[in-house]
Structures are given as C-alpha cells and as structure tokens.
CSV table of C-alpha atoms in Angstrom, one decimal:
chain,number,residue,atom,x,y,z
A,26,MET,CA,-12.6,12.6,19.1
A,27,LEU,CA,-10.7,14.5,16.4
A,28,GLN,CA,-8.0,16.7,17.8
A,29,VAL,CA,-7.1,19.8,15.8
A,30,ALA,CA,-4.9,22.9,16.1
A,31,PHE,CA,-4.8,26.4,14.8
A,32,CYS,CA,-1.1,26.6,15.3
A,33,GLN,CA,0.7,29.0,12.9
A,34,ASP,CA,3.9,31.1,13.4
A,35,LYS,CA,3.9,34.9,13.3
A,36,LYS,CA,4.1,34.8,9.5
A,37,GLY,CA,1.0,32.6,9.2
A,38,LEU,CA,3.1,29.5,8.3
A,39,TYR,CA,2.4,25.9,9.5
A,40,SER,CA,4.9,23.2,10.5
A,41,PHE,CA,4.7,19.6,9.6
A,42,LYS,CA,2.8,17.7,12.3
A,43,PRO,CA,3.9,14.1,12.7
A,44,VAL,CA,1.6,11.1,12.0
A,45,GLU,CA,2.7,8.2,14.1
A,46,GLU,CA,0.9,5.4,12.3
A,47,THR,CA,1.9,4.2,8.8
A,48,ILE,CA,0.1,6.3,6.2
A,49,LYS,CA,-1.8,4.4,3.6
A,50,VAL,CA,-3.0,6.6,0.8
A,51,ASP,CA,-6.6,5.2,0.5
A,52,GLY,CA,-8.9,8.2,1.2
A,53,ASN,CA,-9.4,7.0,4.8
A,54,LEU,CA,-7.9,9.6,7.2
A,55,LYS,CA,-8.0,7.5,10.3
A,56,GLU,CA,-4.3,7.7,10.9
A,57,TRP,CA,-4.4,11.5,10.5
A,58,GLU,CA,-7.2,12.2,13.0
A,59,LYS,CA,-4.9,13.5,15.8
A,60,SER,CA,-2.7,15.6,13.5
A,61,LEU,CA,-5.1,17.6,11.3
A,62,TYR,CA,-5.0,21.4,11.5
A,63,VAL,CA,-8.3,23.4,11.1
A,64,ILE,CA,-8.5,26.4,8.8
A,65,SER,CA,-10.6,28.5,11.0
A,66,LYS,CA,-13.3,28.4,13.8
A,67,ASP,CA,-16.0,27.5,11.2
A,68,SER,CA,-14.2,24.2,10.7
A,69,SER,CA,-14.8,24.4,6.9
A,70,TRP,CA,-11.7,22.2,6.1
A,71,PHE,CA,-8.9,20.4,7.8
A,72,PHE,CA,-5.3,19.6,6.6
A,73,ASN,CA,-1.8,18.5,7.3
A,74,ALA,CA,1.4,17.8,5.4
A,75,LEU,CA,4.6,16.0,6.5
A,76,VAL,CA,7.7,14.3,5.2
A,77,LYS,CA,8.1,10.7,6.2
A,78,ASN,CA,10.3,7.9,4.8
A,79,ASN,CA,11.5,10.2,1.9
A,80,ASN,CA,7.9,10.9,0.9
A,81,LEU,CA,5.7,14.0,1.2
A,82,TYR,CA,2.2,13.2,2.4
A,83,VAL,CA,-0.8,15.5,2.4
A,84,GLY,CA,-4.1,14.9,4.0
A,85,VAL,CA,-7.2,17.1,3.7
A,86,ARG,CA,-10.8,16.9,4.8
A,87,VAL,CA,-13.3,19.4,3.4
A,88,VAL,CA,-16.6,19.7,5.3
A,89,ASN,CA,-18.1,22.8,3.7
A,90,LEU,CA,-20.3,22.0,0.7
A,91,PHE,CA,-19.4,25.1,-1.3
A,92,LEU,CA,-15.7,24.3,-0.9
A,93,GLN,CA,-16.4,20.6,-1.7
A,94,SER,CA,-18.0,21.8,-5.0
A,95,GLU,CA,-14.9,23.9,-5.8
A,96,ALA,CA,-12.6,21.0,-5.0
A,97,THR,CA,-14.5,18.4,-7.1
A,98,LYS,CA,-14.6,20.8,-10.1
A,99,ASN,CA,-11.2,22.4,-9.9
A,100,GLY,CA,-9.1,20.2,-7.7
A,101,ILE,CA,-6.9,20.5,-4.7
A,102,LEU,CA,-3.5,22.0,-5.4
A,103,VAL,CA,-0.3,20.8,-3.7
A,104,ASN,CA,2.5,23.2,-4.7
A,105,ILE,CA,6.1,22.2,-3.5
A,106,ASN,CA,8.9,24.7,-3.5
A,107,ALA,CA,12.2,22.9,-3.1
A,108,GLN,CA,14.0,26.1,-1.9
A,109,GLY,CA,11.7,26.5,1.1
A,110,LYS,CA,10.2,29.7,-0.3
A,111,LYS,CA,6.5,30.7,-0.8
A,112,LYS,CA,6.8,30.6,-4.6
A,113,ASP,CA,5.8,28.3,-7.4
A,114,GLY,CA,7.4,24.9,-7.6
A,115,ALA,CA,6.3,21.4,-8.5
A,116,LYS,CA,2.5,21.2,-8.6
A,117,LEU,CA,-0.1,18.5,-8.3
A,118,ILE,CA,-3.8,19.2,-9.0
A,119,PHE,CA,-6.3,16.5,-8.2
A,120,PRO,CA,-9.2,15.6,-8.5
A,121,LYS,CA,-10.1,17.4,-11.7
A,122,PRO,CA,-12.6,16.1,-14.3
A,123,ASP,CA,-11.9,16.1,-17.9
A,124,PRO,CA,-13.1,19.5,-19.5
A,125,GLU,CA,-16.0,18.0,-21.5
A,126,SER,CA,-17.4,16.2,-18.4
A,127,LEU,CA,-17.1,19.3,-16.3
A,128,ARG,CA,-18.9,21.4,-18.9
A,129,VAL,CA,-21.8,19.0,-19.2
A,130,MET,CA,-22.1,18.3,-15.5
A,131,THR,CA,-21.9,22.0,-14.5
A,132,ASP,CA,-25.3,22.6,-16.1
A,133,GLU,CA,-27.1,19.7,-14.4
A,134,LYS,CA,-30.0,20.4,-12.1
A,135,ASN,CA,-28.6,18.2,-9.3
A,136,ALA,CA,-25.3,20.1,-9.2
A,137,GLY,CA,-23.9,20.0,-5.6
A,138,SER,CA,-25.7,16.8,-4.6
A,139,VAL,CA,-23.9,13.8,-3.3
A,140,PHE,CA,-24.4,12.0,-6.6
A,141,HIS,CA,-23.1,14.9,-8.6
A,142,ARG,CA,-20.0,15.3,-6.5
A,143,GLU,CA,-19.3,11.5,-6.7
A,144,GLN,CA,-19.7,11.7,-10.5
A,145,LEU,CA,-17.3,14.6,-10.7
A,146,LEU,CA,-14.8,12.6,-8.7
A,147,ALA,CA,-15.2,9.6,-10.9
A,148,LYS,CA,-14.5,11.7,-14.0
A,149,ALA,CA,-11.0,12.6,-12.9
A,150,ASP,CA,-8.8,11.6,-15.8
A,151,GLY,CA,-5.3,11.6,-14.2
A,152,TYR,CA,-3.0,13.8,-12.1
A,153,HIS,CA,-2.4,17.3,-13.4
A,154,VAL,CA,1.2,18.0,-12.9
A,155,GLU,CA,3.8,20.8,-13.5
A,156,GLY,CA,7.4,21.4,-12.6
A,157,PHE,CA,8.5,17.9,-11.6
A,158,GLU,CA,12.0,16.6,-12.4
A,159,SER,CA,11.0,13.2,-13.7
A,160,PHE,CA,8.2,13.8,-16.2
A,161,VAL,CA,6.8,16.4,-18.5
A,162,ASP,CA,4.1,18.9,-17.5
A,163,GLY,CA,0.5,17.9,-18.3
A,164,LEU,CA,-1.6,14.9,-17.4
A,165,LEU,CA,0.1,12.0,-15.6
A,166,SER,CA,-1.6,8.6,-15.6
A,167,PHE,CA,-2.9,7.1,-12.4
A,168,ALA,CA,-0.7,4.0,-13.2
A,169,ASN,CA,2.4,6.2,-13.6
A,170,GLY,CA,5.2,4.0,-12.0
A,171,TYR,CA,6.7,7.0,-10.2
A,172,GLY,CA,5.1,6.4,-6.8
A,173,LEU,CA,3.0,9.5,-7.0
A,174,LYS,CA,-0.5,8.8,-5.9
A,175,ALA,CA,-3.6,10.8,-4.8
A,176,VAL,CA,-7.1,9.7,-3.7
A,177,ALA,CA,-10.2,11.7,-3.2
A,178,LYS,CA,-13.6,10.5,-2.2
A,179,LEU,CA,-16.7,11.3,-0.1
A,180,ASP,CA,-16.8,9.6,3.3
A,181,SER,CA,-19.8,8.3,5.2
A,182,MET,CA,-20.4,11.7,6.8
A,183,ASP,CA,-20.5,13.4,3.3
A,184,ASN,CA,-17.0,15.0,3.8
A,185,LEU,CA,-14.6,15.2,0.9
A,186,VAL,CA,-11.4,13.5,2.0
A,187,TYR,CA,-8.1,13.7,0.1
A,188,GLU,CA,-4.7,12.0,0.5
A,189,CYS,CA,-1.6,12.1,-1.6
A,190,VAL,CA,2.0,10.8,-1.5
A,191,ILE,CA,4.8,12.4,-3.6
A,192,PRO,CA,8.3,10.8,-3.4
A,193,LEU,CA,11.0,13.4,-2.7
A,194,LYS,CA,13.1,12.0,-5.5
A,195,LEU,CA,10.7,13.5,-8.0
A,196,LEU,CA,11.6,17.0,-6.8
A,197,LYS,CA,14.5,19.2,-7.8
A,198,LEU,CA,16.3,19.0,-4.4
A,199,GLU,CA,19.9,20.0,-4.0
A,200,ALA,CA,22.1,17.7,-1.9
A,201,GLU,CA,22.2,20.2,0.9
A,202,GLN,CA,18.6,21.1,0.8
A,203,THR,CA,16.9,20.8,4.3
A,204,LYS,CA,13.7,22.9,4.0
A,205,LEU,CA,10.5,22.7,1.9
A,206,ALA,CA,7.7,25.1,1.4
A,207,ILE,CA,4.3,23.4,0.7
A,208,GLN,CA,1.1,25.2,-0.4
A,209,ILE,CA,-2.2,23.4,0.0
A,210,ALA,CA,-5.1,25.1,-1.7
A,211,ILE,CA,-8.7,24.4,-2.8
A,212,ASN,CA,-8.8,25.7,-6.3
A,213,LYS,CA,-11.5,28.3,-7.1
A,214,MET,CA,-12.3,28.9,-10.7
A,215,ALA,CA,-13.1,32.6,-10.2
A,216,GLN,CA,-9.6,33.3,-8.9
A,217,ASP,CA,-6.4,33.7,-10.8
A,218,LYS,CA,-4.6,32.1,-7.8
A,219,PRO,CA,-4.1,29.4,-6.6
A,220,THR,CA,-5.6,27.9,-9.8
A,221,VAL,CA,-2.8,26.8,-12.2
A,222,ALA,CA,-3.4,26.4,-15.9
A,223,LEU,CA,-1.9,23.1,-17.1
A,224,ASN,CA,-1.5,21.4,-20.4
A,225,ASP,CA,-4.6,19.3,-21.2
A,226,GLY,CA,-2.7,17.0,-23.6
A,227,ASN,CA,-2.1,13.3,-23.3
A,228,ALA,CA,-1.0,11.8,-20.1
A,229,SER,CA,2.7,11.2,-19.4
A,230,GLY,CA,3.7,7.6,-19.7
A,231,GLY,CA,1.6,6.9,-22.8
A,232,MET,CA,-1.9,7.0,-21.2
A,233,PRO,CA,-4.4,9.0,-23.3
A,234,GLN,CA,-6.4,11.7,-21.7
A,235,GLY,CA,-9.7,10.3,-20.3
A,236,GLY,CA,-8.4,6.7,-20.7
A,237,GLY,CA,-10.2,3.9,-18.9
A,238,MET,CA,-7.3,2.9,-16.6
A,239,ARG,CA,-7.7,4.3,-13.1
A,240,GLY,CA,-5.0,2.3,-11.5
A,241,GLY,CA,-3.4,3.5,-8.3
A,242,GLY,CA,-6.8,4.4,-6.6
A,243,GLY,CA,-7.1,7.7,-8.3
A,244,GLY,CA,-10.2,9.1,-6.7
A,245,ARG,CA,-13.3,7.2,-7.8
A,246,GLY,CA,-16.0,9.1,-6.1
A,247,GLY,CA,-18.6,6.3,-5.8
A,248,MET,CA,-16.8,4.5,-3.0
A,249,ARG,CA,-17.4,6.0,0.5
A,250,GLY,CA,-14.6,6.1,3.1
A,251,GLY,CA,-14.5,3.4,5.7
A,252,ALA,CA,-13.5,3.4,9.4
A,253,GLY,CA,-12.2,6.8,10.6
A,254,GLY,CA,-13.6,8.6,7.6
A,255,GLY,CA,-17.0,8.8,9.2
A,256,MET,CA,-16.0,11.0,12.1
A,257,ARG,CA,-17.5,14.4,12.0
A,258,PRO,CA,-14.8,16.9,12.8
A,259,SER,CA,-15.2,18.6,16.2
A,260,GLY,CA,-16.6,22.1,16.0
A,261,SER,CA,-18.8,21.4,13.0
A,262,ASP,CA,-21.7,20.0,15.1
A,263,GLY,CA,-23.2,18.5,12.0
A,264,ASN,CA,-24.2,21.8,10.4
A,265,ARG,CA,-22.9,23.0,7.1
A,266,THR,CA,-21.7,26.5,6.7
A,267,THR,CA,-23.4,28.4,3.9
A,268,GLU,CA,-22.1,29.3,0.5
A,269,ASN,CA,-22.4,33.0,1.4
A,270,ARG,CA,-20.1,32.6,4.4
A,271,THR,CA,-17.4,30.7,2.6
A,272,ALA,CA,-17.4,32.0,-1.0
A,273,SER,CA,-14.5,34.3,0.1
A,274,ALA,CA,-13.1,32.1,2.8
A,275,LYS,CA,-9.4,31.3,3.1
A,276,THR,CA,-8.7,28.5,0.7
A,277,GLU,CA,-4.9,28.1,0.9
A,278,VAL,CA,-2.3,27.5,3.5
A,279,TRP,CA,1.5,27.3,3.5
A,280,PHE,CA,3.9,25.0,5.4
A,281,VAL,CA,7.6,25.8,5.7
A,282,ASP,CA,9.6,23.2,7.6
A,283,THR,CA,12.7,21.1,7.5
A,284,ILE,CA,13.1,17.7,5.9
A,285,ASN,CA,13.7,15.0,8.5
C-alpha cells in the first residue's frame, strides 16, 4: 500500500524524503511509493523531491482529472533556487505541447478523455527551460546531452505520472552552497503564477521546435506505466474529485533542504 505524509514545517515547507532504491526516470513510480507526500486530504496529487548522487530528482502523481488536464496542457513546473530561497531560479516546464497542437486540440469534443490527454502528452516538443548555467533559455531537445530528462505518461489506473532528473552541475551553485529551494507546481493557464512564459524559439542543441526526435523518453503519452504505476493512491478510493472542488485547489509546493 502506498504510504504518504502531510509533513510540512511551520512555514509550510517540505523536506527531501529519501528514496532507497535506484531511481530510474521512466514514468514508473514504483521506487517512490513509500516516499510520496500528498497535497491534501482529497489526494488530488502526490509528490516528492530529493538530491541523490549529485542529481535532483522529482516524482509526481496527479490523480484529479482537472489537474491532469492542466498539467498536460500547461506542464509541471520545477523551479530550483540555488540560494535556498523561495524565489525564481532555474526552471523546467514539461510536458507542454507545441502551441499549434494545443490550440487545435483544446477545441476538440473529446477534450479531457484518456485519448485526448495521451495525445497532448505525445505533442510535447521538448523541455521548456530558463535560467540554467549550461544552455540558453527556450526549448531544450529531448536528446540534449546534458543529463536532463523528464518523462510524463498515464499509468494503468489513469493517473498522470511524472519524473525528472536534473544534474546539479547544471545549476549556478557556489562552492559553499549547502541548501536548495525547490518549487513543484501544476501550471494553470488562468494564473499569472506559477506559469512561466518562455521563449518558443528553436530548441537548444540544434533541434528545431516540434522536431521528430523524442530521444530520452520525453513523455510520449500513448504508453501506459508498468508495475507500480497501477497502484491507486490510498485515500482516493477510486473516485475522482470534481473540477469544481479543485479548480482553485493548491497547485504548488516548496521544498527547502540541504544538499547531501
């Protein structure tokens, strides 16, 4: 059974929760099952972040269908402040379809269906990045050569699962830096925050926007998650919370913790 925690400090901040097994960024959250936090009692989404082997890892499971729709259209934001403060830093947004596909698919009659969400995931055209030391802001290719990787897919229980790995060497870390602040957010188009406007130009590393290469496992929605991904999070009892209950739900969290 999935074990979760609501643990926050007095300022509402979370701490990195260890994952004992080797983390493989493949959209299968089996190794995360005992370490995911839950956003609230309605169990609309689950999350964790940690630093391991000089990498930052983030795992997210979104159960609520409204929040899944927001995430597949606008992406999940990982914002990393290298000074350990709740401020803007290096940002990764994924998955996010190319603008033309999003415009066309938003008007489709089957919007919100499993097929529609899988198609949106398959239309992700790269990693939207900003503020990293090693490459320019804009669209980073899935086959980027920097070790940055993210995967998003629907699992066998119709949950949206997300994993990413970001090498610490890509951040603007000072030699004496011991603390990171990490924001995880489900982007909502109607809000100014946490949505971040990024350059829609060509991908860094020479890959054109919307190019056919999807190397690195970058979130092709047609493939369902395997073992471990099919576990329904405890507390959700198989029912989906409604759009009215979650349209204004909390969609972002902050971690502030030391780098081991």
